[in-house]
Amino acid sequence: MSAAAYFADRRWADTPSGRIAYVERGQGPAALFVHGVLLNGYLWRQQLAELGDARRCIALDLLGHGHTEAAPDQDASVTANAHMLAQFLDALGIDRVDLVGNDSGGGICQIFAALYPQRLRSLTLSNCDAHDNWPPEAFKPFVAMVAAGGLGDTLTAMRADKNVFREALAPAYERPQQVSDATIDAYLGPFLDPQRLRELERFVNAFDCRHTLAIEDGLRRLQTPTLIAWGTDDAYFPLQWAHWLQQTIPGAGQPVEFDGARIFFPEERWQDFNRALRAHWSAHAPVSETTQGAPA
């Protein structure tokens, strides 16, 4: 799915946290997809394109990302984003959801799961922050650069020369050279807006493992059926974190490993990831909910 076709379907939901941009495809029980830092809902384009027969698939843009609009004083921390997810579901009239997260979006999903367990039908976590690994050691230079005020210049360089983006995110992709210019523009284009850039700065500057440490007890009580899907070649989120999540969340099964994959494998290996999602949803979807969440 091209960026133009994807964003042509963009909608907004008004919430107390801001005007949240999202794209949705399909019908049936609602599934909500949550991206990580620097990206937006376009990460999930192949899920929305291929899984609409099984779920009402919704990909939003987090606070500080994509086309979501937040007030200048809006808290952009990961916990604030978790509360925003609940507000977003309220705005769309959705009670329960199959929640899917990646990277920092997966950390936000853990916080949501601990704070709003009654709103989950199922949970899927792919390579993501967890416990005291936020930010990961390998990502701390980026966080320090943002704190020093260098984000604007860095993103300008990435937009001007797409290979700068590919080199910077090489640890996150198996094949960074195959990430198209159009995809990079889809991710970075919104940050041309100075306010959106400031929101991203607030998002990154608020990175702190206290957010995930605070909800560990909630995770240890979480009975929600949880799929842990993990790329094994990840400099930021090694496989040990998949096993930590599996041992911590009572509802989690044995991690599904994607050998040699990195953080953004839901984009690169979308066929395999979609198969794992279908199997997870099929195993845990109550028959009585087959029409829940269908758009009016």
PDB file of C-alpha atoms in Angstrom:
ATOM      1  CA  MET A   1       0.000   0.000   0.000  1.00  0.00           C
ATOM      2  CA  SER A   2       1.467   3.361  -1.034  1.00  0.00           C
ATOM      3  CA  ALA A   3       1.726   6.220   1.430  1.00  0.00           C
ATOM      4  CA  ALA A   4      -0.652   8.282  -0.696  1.00  0.00           C
ATOM      5  CA  ALA A   5      -3.293   5.531  -0.659  1.00  0.00           C
ATOM      6  CA  TYR A   6      -2.842   4.936   3.052  1.00  0.00           C
ATOM      7  CA  PHE A   7      -3.072   8.561   4.148  1.00  0.00           C
ATOM      8  CA  ALA A   8      -5.990   9.241   1.796  1.00  0.00           C
ATOM      9  CA  ASP A   9      -8.104   7.346   4.336  1.00  0.00           C
ATOM     10  CA  ARG A  10      -6.879   9.358   7.326  1.00  0.00           C
ATOM     11  CA  ARG A  11      -9.457  10.358   9.930  1.00  0.00           C
ATOM     12  CA  TRP A  12      -9.292  12.136  13.296  1.00  0.00           C
ATOM     13  CA  ALA A  13     -10.822  11.434  16.698  1.00  0.00           C
ATOM     14  CA  ASP A  14     -11.195  14.246  19.218  1.00  0.00           C
ATOM     15  CA  THR A  15      -9.985  13.268  22.698  1.00  0.00           C
ATOM     16  CA  PRO A  16      -8.986  15.159  25.858  1.00  0.00           C
ATOM     17  CA  SER A  17      -5.347  14.541  24.858  1.00  0.00           C
ATOM     18  CA  GLY A  18      -5.651  15.902  21.345  1.00  0.00           C
ATOM     19  CA  ARG A  19      -6.977  15.314  17.867  1.00  0.00           C
ATOM     20  CA  ILE A  20      -5.763  11.792  17.139  1.00  0.00           C
ATOM     21  CA  ALA A  21      -5.058  10.818  13.525  1.00  0.00           C
ATOM     22  CA  TYR A  22      -5.828   7.263  12.462  1.00  0.00           C
ATOM     23  CA  VAL A  23      -6.549   4.997   9.520  1.00  0.00           C
ATOM     24  CA  GLU A  24      -8.835   1.975   9.642  1.00  0.00           C
ATOM     25  CA  ARG A  25      -9.731  -0.909   7.351  1.00  0.00           C
ATOM     26  CA  GLY A  26     -12.024  -3.892   7.734  1.00  0.00           C
ATOM     27  CA  GLN A  27     -14.913  -4.897   9.964  1.00  0.00           C
ATOM     28  CA  GLY A  28     -15.588  -6.983  13.039  1.00  0.00           C
ATOM     29  CA  PRO A  29     -13.938  -6.896  16.472  1.00  0.00           C
ATOM     30  CA  ALA A  30     -11.576  -3.941  16.724  1.00  0.00           C
ATOM     31  CA  ALA A  31      -7.794  -4.336  16.660  1.00  0.00           C
ATOM     32  CA  LEU A  32      -5.628  -1.324  17.543  1.00  0.00           C
ATOM     33  CA  PHE A  33      -2.042  -1.059  16.272  1.00  0.00           C
ATOM     34  CA  VAL A  34       0.486   1.127  18.110  1.00  0.00           C
ATOM     35  CA  HIS A  35       3.781   2.198  16.499  1.00  0.00           C
ATOM     36  CA  GLY A  36       7.025   3.369  18.092  1.00  0.00           C
ATOM     37  CA  VAL A  37       9.284   6.407  18.116  1.00  0.00           C
ATOM     38  CA  LEU A  38       9.934   8.373  14.868  1.00  0.00           C
ATOM     39  CA  LEU A  39       7.318   6.426  12.928  1.00  0.00           C
ATOM     40  CA  ASN A  40       3.520   6.596  12.658  1.00  0.00           C
ATOM     41  CA  GLY A  41       0.583   4.371  11.811  1.00  0.00           C
ATOM     42  CA  TYR A  42       1.976   3.759   8.312  1.00  0.00           C
ATOM     43  CA  LEU A  43       4.178   1.084   9.917  1.00  0.00           C
ATOM     44  CA  TRP A  44       1.063  -1.138   9.997  1.00  0.00           C
ATOM     45  CA  ARG A  45      -0.064  -0.649   6.386  1.00  0.00           C
ATOM     46  CA  GLN A  46       0.303  -4.332   5.500  1.00  0.00           C
ATOM     47  CA  GLN A  47      -1.693  -5.387   8.528  1.00  0.00           C
ATOM     48  CA  LEU A  48      -4.525  -3.011   7.608  1.00  0.00           C
ATOM     49  CA  ALA A  49      -4.373  -4.145   3.984  1.00  0.00           C
ATOM     50  CA  GLU A  50      -4.422  -7.879   4.694  1.00  0.00           C
ATOM     51  CA  LEU A  51      -6.256  -8.449   7.989  1.00  0.00           C
ATOM     52  CA  GLY A  52      -9.452  -6.471   7.429  1.00  0.00           C
ATOM     53  CA  ASP A  53     -11.391  -9.691   6.847  1.00  0.00           C
ATOM     54  CA  ALA A  54     -10.638 -10.733  10.424  1.00  0.00           C
ATOM     55  CA  ARG A  55     -10.723  -7.451  12.352  1.00  0.00           C
ATOM     56  CA  ARG A  56     -11.630  -3.796  12.176  1.00  0.00           C
ATOM     57  CA  CYS A  57      -7.948  -2.824  11.988  1.00  0.00           C
ATOM     58  CA  ILE A  58      -7.085   0.644  13.306  1.00  0.00           C
ATOM     59  CA  ALA A  59      -3.639   2.250  13.272  1.00  0.00           C
ATOM     60  CA  LEU A  60      -3.295   5.570  15.074  1.00  0.00           C
ATOM     61  CA  ASP A  61      -0.517   8.143  15.305  1.00  0.00           C
ATOM     62  CA  LEU A  62       0.787   8.577  18.845  1.00  0.00           C
ATOM     63  CA  LEU A  63       1.097  11.954  20.558  1.00  0.00           C
ATOM     64  CA  GLY A  64       4.118  13.668  19.050  1.00  0.00           C
ATOM     65  CA  HIS A  65       3.978  11.619  15.833  1.00  0.00           C
ATOM     66  CA  GLY A  66       2.400  11.562  12.420  1.00  0.00           C
ATOM     67  CA  HIS A  67      -0.623  13.767  11.922  1.00  0.00           C
ATOM     68  CA  THR A  68      -1.945  13.717  15.483  1.00  0.00           C
ATOM     69  CA  GLU A  69      -2.492  17.220  16.869  1.00  0.00           C
ATOM     70  CA  ALA A  70      -1.881  17.915  20.562  1.00  0.00           C
ATOM     71  CA  ALA A  71      -1.945  21.081  22.649  1.00  0.00           C
ATOM     72  CA  PRO A  72       1.459  22.728  23.280  1.00  0.00           C
ATOM     73  CA  ASP A  73       1.281  21.838  26.972  1.00  0.00           C
ATOM     74  CA  GLN A  74       0.005  18.269  26.485  1.00  0.00           C
ATOM     75  CA  ASP A  75       1.937  15.600  28.384  1.00  0.00           C
ATOM     76  CA  ALA A  76       3.554  13.399  25.714  1.00  0.00           C
ATOM     77  CA  SER A  77       5.023  10.753  28.014  1.00  0.00           C
ATOM     78  CA  VAL A  78       4.394   7.082  27.403  1.00  0.00           C
ATOM     79  CA  THR A  79       1.943   6.880  30.304  1.00  0.00           C
ATOM     80  CA  ALA A  80       0.052   9.867  28.868  1.00  0.00           C
ATOM     81  CA  ASN A  81      -0.043   8.018  25.543  1.00  0.00           C
ATOM     82  CA  ALA A  82      -1.466   4.933  27.273  1.00  0.00           C
ATOM     83  CA  HIS A  83      -4.278   7.043  28.724  1.00  0.00           C
ATOM     84  CA  MET A  84      -4.774   8.556  25.272  1.00  0.00           C
ATOM     85  CA  LEU A  85      -5.404   5.064  23.871  1.00  0.00           C
ATOM     86  CA  ALA A  86      -8.297   4.666  26.300  1.00  0.00           C
ATOM     87  CA  GLN A  87      -9.664   8.080  25.348  1.00  0.00           C
ATOM     88  CA  PHE A  88      -9.322   7.189  21.669  1.00  0.00           C
ATOM     89  CA  LEU A  89     -11.283   3.967  22.118  1.00  0.00           C
ATOM     90  CA  ASP A  90     -13.956   5.923  23.987  1.00  0.00           C
ATOM     91  CA  ALA A  91     -14.167   8.403  21.098  1.00  0.00           C
ATOM     92  CA  LEU A  92     -14.733   5.541  18.645  1.00  0.00           C
ATOM     93  CA  GLY A  93     -17.209   3.762  20.927  1.00  0.00           C
ATOM     94  CA  ILE A  94     -15.016   0.672  21.301  1.00  0.00           C
ATOM     95  CA  ASP A  95     -15.182  -1.229  24.596  1.00  0.00           C
ATOM     96  CA  ARG A  96     -12.606  -3.965  24.079  1.00  0.00           C
ATOM     97  CA  VAL A  97      -9.774  -4.367  21.632  1.00  0.00           C
ATOM     98  CA  ASP A  98      -7.065  -6.642  20.332  1.00  0.00           C
ATOM     99  CA  LEU A  99      -4.019  -4.472  21.064  1.00  0.00           C
ATOM    100  CA  VAL A 100      -0.807  -4.767  19.019  1.00  0.00           C
ATOM    101  CA  GLY A 101       2.383  -2.827  19.770  1.00  0.00           C
ATOM    102  CA  ASN A 102       5.950  -2.488  18.546  1.00  0.00           C
ATOM    103  CA  ASP A 103       9.041  -0.646  19.856  1.00  0.00           C
ATOM    104  CA  SER A 104       8.080   2.147  22.295  1.00  0.00           C
ATOM    105  CA  GLY A 105       4.495   1.508  21.187  1.00  0.00           C
ATOM    106  CA  GLY A 106       4.806  -1.939  22.734  1.00  0.00           C
ATOM    107  CA  GLY A 107       5.853  -0.333  26.001  1.00  0.00           C
ATOM    108  CA  ILE A 108       2.817   1.933  25.818  1.00  0.00           C
ATOM    109  CA  CYS A 109       0.654  -1.137  25.228  1.00  0.00           C
ATOM    110  CA  GLN A 110       2.049  -2.755  28.381  1.00  0.00           C
ATOM    111  CA  ILE A 111       1.124   0.349  30.382  1.00  0.00           C
ATOM    112  CA  PHE A 112      -2.359   0.358  28.862  1.00  0.00           C
ATOM    113  CA  ALA A 113      -2.742  -3.352  29.609  1.00  0.00           C
ATOM    114  CA  ALA A 114      -1.801  -2.856  33.254  1.00  0.00           C
ATOM    115  CA  LEU A 115      -4.048   0.178  33.722  1.00  0.00           C
ATOM    116  CA  TYR A 116      -7.029  -0.927  31.594  1.00  0.00           C
ATOM    117  CA  PRO A 117      -6.987  -4.753  31.542  1.00  0.00           C
ATOM    118  CA  GLN A 118     -10.784  -4.907  31.226  1.00  0.00           C
ATOM    119  CA  ARG A 119     -10.524  -3.251  27.803  1.00  0.00           C
ATOM    120  CA  LEU A 120      -8.380  -5.969  26.264  1.00  0.00           C
ATOM    121  CA  ARG A 121      -9.542  -8.976  24.305  1.00  0.00           C
ATOM    122  CA  SER A 122      -5.968  -9.929  23.476  1.00  0.00           C
ATOM    123  CA  LEU A 123      -2.494  -8.395  23.497  1.00  0.00           C
ATOM    124  CA  THR A 124       0.391  -8.745  21.050  1.00  0.00           C
ATOM    125  CA  LEU A 125       3.850  -7.415  21.866  1.00  0.00           C
ATOM    126  CA  SER A 126       6.677  -7.368  19.349  1.00  0.00           C
ATOM    127  CA  ASN A 127      10.222  -6.129  20.010  1.00  0.00           C
ATOM    128  CA  CYS A 128       9.671  -3.363  22.532  1.00  0.00           C
ATOM    129  CA  ASP A 129      10.775  -1.545  25.661  1.00  0.00           C
ATOM    130  CA  ALA A 130      10.047  -3.345  28.925  1.00  0.00           C
ATOM    131  CA  HIS A 131      10.809  -3.133  32.633  1.00  0.00           C
ATOM    132  CA  ASP A 132      14.092  -1.203  33.155  1.00  0.00           C
ATOM    133  CA  ASN A 133      15.169  -1.385  29.508  1.00  0.00           C
ATOM    134  CA  TRP A 134      13.730   2.023  28.574  1.00  0.00           C
ATOM    135  CA  PRO A 135      15.463   3.579  26.829  1.00  0.00           C
ATOM    136  CA  PRO A 136      17.731   0.717  25.737  1.00  0.00           C
ATOM    137  CA  GLU A 137      21.440   1.354  26.139  1.00  0.00           C
ATOM    138  CA  ALA A 138      21.955   1.393  22.371  1.00  0.00           C
ATOM    139  CA  PHE A 139      19.303   4.122  21.993  1.00  0.00           C
ATOM    140  CA  LYS A 140      20.648   6.426  24.700  1.00  0.00           C
ATOM    141  CA  PRO A 141      22.884   8.425  22.285  1.00  0.00           C
ATOM    142  CA  PHE A 142      19.762   9.386  20.324  1.00  0.00           C
ATOM    143  CA  VAL A 143      17.974  10.389  23.529  1.00  0.00           C
ATOM    144  CA  ALA A 144      20.992  12.486  24.551  1.00  0.00           C
ATOM    145  CA  MET A 145      21.055  14.161  21.135  1.00  0.00           C
ATOM    146  CA  VAL A 146      17.400  15.119  21.496  1.00  0.00           C
ATOM    147  CA  ALA A 147      17.994  16.456  25.012  1.00  0.00           C
ATOM    148  CA  ALA A 148      20.833  18.584  23.636  1.00  0.00           C
ATOM    149  CA  GLY A 149      18.525  20.180  21.059  1.00  0.00           C
ATOM    150  CA  GLY A 150      19.811  18.382  17.973  1.00  0.00           C
ATOM    151  CA  LEU A 151      16.617  16.699  16.789  1.00  0.00           C
ATOM    152  CA  GLY A 152      15.657  19.312  14.192  1.00  0.00           C
ATOM    153  CA  ASP A 153      19.028  19.196  12.459  1.00  0.00           C
ATOM    154  CA  THR A 154      19.093  15.403  12.587  1.00  0.00           C
ATOM    155  CA  LEU A 155      15.676  15.036  10.956  1.00  0.00           C
ATOM    156  CA  THR A 156      16.557  17.674   8.347  1.00  0.00           C
ATOM    157  CA  ALA A 157      19.633  15.634   7.421  1.00  0.00           C
ATOM    158  CA  MET A 158      17.565  12.444   7.230  1.00  0.00           C
ATOM    159  CA  ARG A 159      14.997  14.051   4.937  1.00  0.00           C
ATOM    160  CA  ALA A 160      17.666  15.632   2.700  1.00  0.00           C
ATOM    161  CA  ASP A 161      19.628  12.404   2.303  1.00  0.00           C
ATOM    162  CA  LYS A 162      17.538   9.304   2.853  1.00  0.00           C
ATOM    163  CA  ASN A 163      20.689   7.224   3.310  1.00  0.00           C
ATOM    164  CA  VAL A 164      21.282   9.085   6.568  1.00  0.00           C
ATOM    165  CA  PHE A 165      17.962   7.645   7.783  1.00  0.00           C
ATOM    166  CA  ARG A 166      18.867   4.184   6.498  1.00  0.00           C
ATOM    167  CA  GLU A 167      22.248   4.277   8.232  1.00  0.00           C
ATOM    168  CA  ALA A 168      20.809   5.618  11.499  1.00  0.00           C
ATOM    169  CA  LEU A 169      18.087   2.976  11.597  1.00  0.00           C
ATOM    170  CA  ALA A 170      20.200   0.138  10.233  1.00  0.00           C
ATOM    171  CA  PRO A 171      20.031  -1.728  13.565  1.00  0.00           C
ATOM    172  CA  ALA A 172      16.221  -1.669  13.336  1.00  0.00           C
ATOM    173  CA  TYR A 173      15.919  -3.181   9.840  1.00  0.00           C
ATOM    174  CA  GLU A 174      17.267  -6.394   8.352  1.00  0.00           C
ATOM    175  CA  ARG A 175      17.465  -4.693   4.950  1.00  0.00           C
ATOM    176  CA  PRO A 176      17.675  -0.930   5.556  1.00  0.00           C
ATOM    177  CA  GLN A 177      18.793  -0.320   1.980  1.00  0.00           C
ATOM    178  CA  GLN A 178      15.358  -1.520   0.813  1.00  0.00           C
ATOM    179  CA  VAL A 179      13.417   1.064   2.826  1.00  0.00           C
ATOM    180  CA  SER A 180      12.021   3.308   0.096  1.00  0.00           C
ATOM    181  CA  ASP A 181      12.335   7.080  -0.080  1.00  0.00           C
ATOM    182  CA  ALA A 182       8.527   7.274  -0.009  1.00  0.00           C
ATOM    183  CA  THR A 183       8.369   5.302   3.235  1.00  0.00           C
ATOM    184  CA  ILE A 184      10.979   7.554   4.847  1.00  0.00           C
ATOM    185  CA  ASP A 185       9.031  10.627   3.729  1.00  0.00           C
ATOM    186  CA  ALA A 186       5.838   9.125   5.177  1.00  0.00           C
ATOM    187  CA  TYR A 187       7.538   8.783   8.549  1.00  0.00           C
ATOM    188  CA  LEU A 188       9.509  12.022   8.663  1.00  0.00           C
ATOM    189  CA  GLY A 189       7.314  14.394   6.635  1.00  0.00           C
ATOM    190  CA  PRO A 190       5.009  15.347   9.536  1.00  0.00           C
ATOM    191  CA  PHE A 191       8.002  16.641  11.512  1.00  0.00           C
ATOM    192  CA  LEU A 192       8.341  19.522   9.056  1.00  0.00           C
ATOM    193  CA  ASP A 193       5.668  21.098  11.259  1.00  0.00           C
ATOM    194  CA  PRO A 194       7.578  22.917  14.067  1.00  0.00           C
ATOM    195  CA  GLN A 195       4.900  22.085  16.632  1.00  0.00           C
ATOM    196  CA  ARG A 196       5.034  18.382  15.754  1.00  0.00           C
ATOM    197  CA  LEU A 197       8.813  18.521  16.127  1.00  0.00           C
ATOM    198  CA  ARG A 198       8.469  20.016  19.602  1.00  0.00           C
ATOM    199  CA  GLU A 199       5.935  17.320  20.505  1.00  0.00           C
ATOM    200  CA  LEU A 200       8.392  14.617  19.425  1.00  0.00           C
ATOM    201  CA  GLU A 201      11.073  16.255  21.556  1.00  0.00           C
ATOM    202  CA  ARG A 202       8.738  16.098  24.559  1.00  0.00           C
ATOM    203  CA  PHE A 203       7.977  12.446  23.812  1.00  0.00           C
ATOM    204  CA  VAL A 204      11.657  11.447  23.720  1.00  0.00           C
ATOM    205  CA  ASN A 205      12.703  13.676  26.621  1.00  0.00           C
ATOM    206  CA  ALA A 206      10.120  11.899  28.783  1.00  0.00           C
ATOM    207  CA  PHE A 207      11.666   8.447  28.206  1.00  0.00           C
ATOM    208  CA  ASP A 208      12.179   6.915  31.645  1.00  0.00           C
ATOM    209  CA  CYS A 209      11.906   3.332  32.813  1.00  0.00           C
ATOM    210  CA  ARG A 210       9.900   4.464  35.842  1.00  0.00           C
ATOM    211  CA  HIS A 211       6.817   4.264  33.616  1.00  0.00           C
ATOM    212  CA  THR A 212       7.210   0.533  33.001  1.00  0.00           C
ATOM    213  CA  LEU A 213       8.579  -0.262  36.447  1.00  0.00           C
ATOM    214  CA  ALA A 214       5.439   1.310  37.934  1.00  0.00           C
ATOM    215  CA  ILE A 215       3.131  -1.130  36.144  1.00  0.00           C
ATOM    216  CA  GLU A 216       5.031  -4.382  36.731  1.00  0.00           C
ATOM    217  CA  ASP A 217       2.562  -5.547  39.380  1.00  0.00           C
ATOM    218  CA  GLY A 218      -0.249  -4.965  36.912  1.00  0.00           C
ATOM    219  CA  LEU A 219       1.513  -7.065  34.286  1.00  0.00           C
ATOM    220  CA  ARG A 220       1.995  -9.859  36.814  1.00  0.00           C
ATOM    221  CA  ARG A 221      -1.782  -9.985  37.265  1.00  0.00           C
ATOM    222  CA  LEU A 222      -2.609  -9.784  33.551  1.00  0.00           C
ATOM    223  CA  GLN A 223      -4.574 -12.826  32.389  1.00  0.00           C
ATOM    224  CA  THR A 224      -5.222 -11.429  28.896  1.00  0.00           C
ATOM    225  CA  PRO A 225      -4.145 -13.861  26.127  1.00  0.00           C
ATOM    226  CA  THR A 226      -0.807 -12.428  25.035  1.00  0.00           C
ATOM    227  CA  LEU A 227       1.244 -13.172  21.941  1.00  0.00           C
ATOM    228  CA  ILE A 228       4.918 -12.274  22.214  1.00  0.00           C
ATOM    229  CA  ALA A 229       6.402 -12.122  18.710  1.00  0.00           C
ATOM    230  CA  TRP A 230      10.113 -11.326  18.668  1.00  0.00           C
ATOM    231  CA  GLY A 231      12.891 -10.760  16.148  1.00  0.00           C
ATOM    232  CA  THR A 232      16.025 -12.468  17.425  1.00  0.00           C
ATOM    233  CA  ASP A 233      18.663 -10.113  15.936  1.00  0.00           C
ATOM    234  CA  ASP A 234      17.861  -6.943  17.882  1.00  0.00           C
ATOM    235  CA  ALA A 235      20.529  -4.668  19.344  1.00  0.00           C
ATOM    236  CA  TYR A 236      17.913  -2.735  21.340  1.00  0.00           C
ATOM    237  CA  PHE A 237      15.574  -5.461  22.595  1.00  0.00           C
ATOM    238  CA  PRO A 238      17.413  -8.796  22.826  1.00  0.00           C
ATOM    239  CA  LEU A 239      15.477 -12.035  23.067  1.00  0.00           C
ATOM    240  CA  GLN A 240      15.858 -12.078  26.847  1.00  0.00           C
ATOM    241  CA  TRP A 241      13.125  -9.414  27.005  1.00  0.00           C
ATOM    242  CA  ALA A 242      10.675 -11.644  25.170  1.00  0.00           C
ATOM    243  CA  HIS A 243      11.259 -14.281  27.827  1.00  0.00           C
ATOM    244  CA  TRP A 244      10.995 -11.698  30.612  1.00  0.00           C
ATOM    245  CA  LEU A 245       7.574 -10.681  29.298  1.00  0.00           C
ATOM    246  CA  GLN A 246       6.488 -14.312  28.937  1.00  0.00           C
ATOM    247  CA  GLN A 247       7.517 -15.062  32.516  1.00  0.00           C
ATOM    248  CA  THR A 248       5.909 -11.871  33.856  1.00  0.00           C
ATOM    249  CA  ILE A 249       2.511 -11.906  32.105  1.00  0.00           C
ATOM    250  CA  PRO A 250       0.375 -14.894  33.216  1.00  0.00           C
ATOM    251  CA  GLY A 251      -1.628 -14.788  29.980  1.00  0.00           C
ATOM    252  CA  ALA A 252       1.440 -15.008  27.732  1.00  0.00           C
ATOM    253  CA  GLY A 253       2.407 -18.071  25.773  1.00  0.00           C
ATOM    254  CA  GLN A 254       5.832 -19.148  24.629  1.00  0.00           C
ATOM    255  CA  PRO A 255       7.386 -16.391  22.472  1.00  0.00           C
ATOM    256  CA  VAL A 256       7.138 -16.795  18.711  1.00  0.00           C
ATOM    257  CA  GLU A 257      10.640 -16.141  17.423  1.00  0.00           C
ATOM    258  CA  PHE A 258      11.484 -14.635  14.032  1.00  0.00           C
ATOM    259  CA  ASP A 259      15.020 -15.782  13.422  1.00  0.00           C
ATOM    260  CA  GLY A 260      17.348 -12.991  12.312  1.00  0.00           C
ATOM    261  CA  ALA A 261      14.612 -10.349  12.369  1.00  0.00           C
ATOM    262  CA  ARG A 262      14.978  -6.890  13.917  1.00  0.00           C
ATOM    263  CA  ILE A 263      12.608  -4.366  15.503  1.00  0.00           C
ATOM    264  CA  PHE A 264      10.581  -3.449  12.453  1.00  0.00           C
ATOM    265  CA  PHE A 265       9.940  -6.999  11.265  1.00  0.00           C
ATOM    266  CA  PRO A 266       6.147  -6.367  11.258  1.00  0.00           C
ATOM    267  CA  GLU A 267       6.939  -4.135   8.269  1.00  0.00           C
ATOM    268  CA  GLU A 268       9.653  -6.263   6.656  1.00  0.00           C
ATOM    269  CA  ARG A 269       8.225  -9.731   7.369  1.00  0.00           C
ATOM    270  CA  TRP A 270       4.588  -8.763   7.370  1.00  0.00           C
ATOM    271  CA  GLN A 271       3.331 -12.036   5.854  1.00  0.00           C
ATOM    272  CA  ASP A 272       4.810 -14.094   8.701  1.00  0.00           C
ATOM    273  CA  PHE A 273       3.697 -11.613  11.347  1.00  0.00           C
ATOM    274  CA  ASN A 274       0.168 -11.506   9.933  1.00  0.00           C
ATOM    275  CA  ARG A 275      -0.051 -15.291  10.081  1.00  0.00           C
ATOM    276  CA  ALA A 276       0.944 -15.213  13.747  1.00  0.00           C
ATOM    277  CA  LEU A 277      -1.649 -12.514  14.456  1.00  0.00           C
ATOM    278  CA  ARG A 278      -4.415 -14.438  12.691  1.00  0.00           C
ATOM    279  CA  ALA A 279      -3.636 -17.558  14.677  1.00  0.00           C
ATOM    280  CA  HIS A 280      -3.576 -15.621  17.955  1.00  0.00           C
ATOM    281  CA  TRP A 281      -6.843 -13.829  17.244  1.00  0.00           C
ATOM    282  CA  SER A 282      -8.545 -16.985  16.045  1.00  0.00           C
ATOM    283  CA  ALA A 283      -7.593 -18.819  19.210  1.00  0.00           C
ATOM    284  CA  HIS A 284      -8.923 -16.106  21.524  1.00  0.00           C
ATOM    285  CA  ALA A 285     -11.915 -14.441  19.815  1.00  0.00           C
ATOM    286  CA  PRO A 286     -15.232 -15.184  21.569  1.00  0.00           C
ATOM    287  CA  VAL A 287     -17.933 -16.079  19.064  1.00  0.00           C
ATOM    288  CA  SER A 288     -20.253 -13.545  20.709  1.00  0.00           C
ATOM    289  CA  GLU A 289     -17.923 -10.704  19.710  1.00  0.00           C
ATOM    290  CA  THR A 290     -17.714 -11.384  15.984  1.00  0.00           C
ATOM    291  CA  THR A 291     -19.500  -8.119  15.187  1.00  0.00           C
ATOM    292  CA  GLN A 292     -18.220  -5.913  18.045  1.00  0.00           C
ATOM    293  CA  GLY A 293     -16.681  -2.675  16.954  1.00  0.00           C
ATOM    294  CA  ALA A 294     -18.020  -2.579  13.428  1.00  0.00           C
ATOM    295  CA  PRO A 295     -18.179   1.010  12.186  1.00  0.00           C
ATOM    296  CA  ALA A 296     -21.600   2.619  12.052  1.00  0.00           C
TER     297      ALA A 296
END
